[in-house]
XYZ file of C-alpha atoms in Angstrom:
79
model
C -50.878 29.783 -8.515
C -48.399 29.368 -5.752
C -48.119 30.497 -2.175
C -46.810 33.865 -1.007
C -43.224 32.608 -0.785
C -43.356 31.359 -4.385
C -44.904 34.615 -5.596
C -42.175 36.567 -3.796
C -39.551 34.396 -5.480
C -40.964 35.145 -8.945
C -41.326 38.850 -8.216
C -37.717 39.104 -7.069
C -36.435 37.007 -9.966
C -38.164 39.220 -12.528
C -37.515 42.528 -10.812
C -33.985 42.089 -9.496
C -32.413 39.734 -12.023
C -29.128 38.299 -10.847
C -30.319 34.734 -11.211
C -28.232 31.961 -9.715
C -27.999 28.235 -10.314
C -30.022 27.731 -7.131
C -32.658 30.161 -8.348
C -32.858 28.387 -11.688
C -33.288 25.050 -9.930
C -36.079 26.515 -7.813
C -37.785 28.025 -10.861
C -37.723 24.671 -12.647
C -39.085 22.915 -9.554
C -41.912 25.433 -9.177
C -42.854 25.230 -12.847
C -42.973 21.435 -12.623
C -44.975 21.496 -9.383
C -47.634 23.736 -10.913
C -47.646 22.132 -14.393
C -46.724 25.529 -15.844
C -45.358 24.269 -19.152
C -48.323 22.010 -19.833
C -50.742 24.804 -18.952
C -48.890 27.246 -21.184
C -49.018 24.852 -24.146
C -52.751 24.340 -23.593
C -53.348 28.094 -23.441
C -51.348 28.601 -26.619
C -53.486 25.985 -28.369
C -56.663 27.747 -27.248
C -55.394 31.098 -28.502
C -54.366 29.447 -31.759
C -57.859 28.039 -32.250
C -59.365 31.465 -31.632
C -56.935 33.061 -34.070
C -57.721 30.445 -36.699
C -61.461 31.084 -36.259
C -60.838 34.816 -36.725
C -58.916 34.097 -39.932
C -61.935 32.289 -41.345
C -63.725 35.642 -41.542
C -61.140 36.904 -44.047
C -61.155 36.172 -47.765
C -59.327 32.995 -48.724
C -55.999 34.000 -50.231
C -52.247 33.591 -49.844
C -52.101 36.199 -47.074
C -54.660 34.337 -44.963
C -52.793 31.094 -45.614
C -49.536 32.715 -44.472
C -51.184 33.922 -41.269
C -52.468 30.397 -40.692
C -48.901 29.129 -41.070
C -47.765 31.628 -38.430
C -50.417 30.305 -36.053
C -49.309 26.722 -36.671
C -45.666 27.630 -36.093
C -46.353 29.538 -32.881
C -48.541 26.845 -31.363
C -46.473 23.832 -32.373
C -42.946 25.072 -31.666
C -41.089 23.602 -28.706
C -38.267 26.083 -28.202
């Protein structure tokens, strides 16, 4: 997503570092404009569902339950 100017901004931010307050403000604005956080949460939920389905192929035991807890933590965390 994003136009060439936005893609150049992200490339420079990741490659060059040296972020500024203005750069942070622009990053936040771009993420909001493109619903990046909402899309990321939705993708995480999809991956979590796929991981949970894969766990169902394993024998039911404490190890599988612990892996399920890891999935829940990763998908539901907000930090």
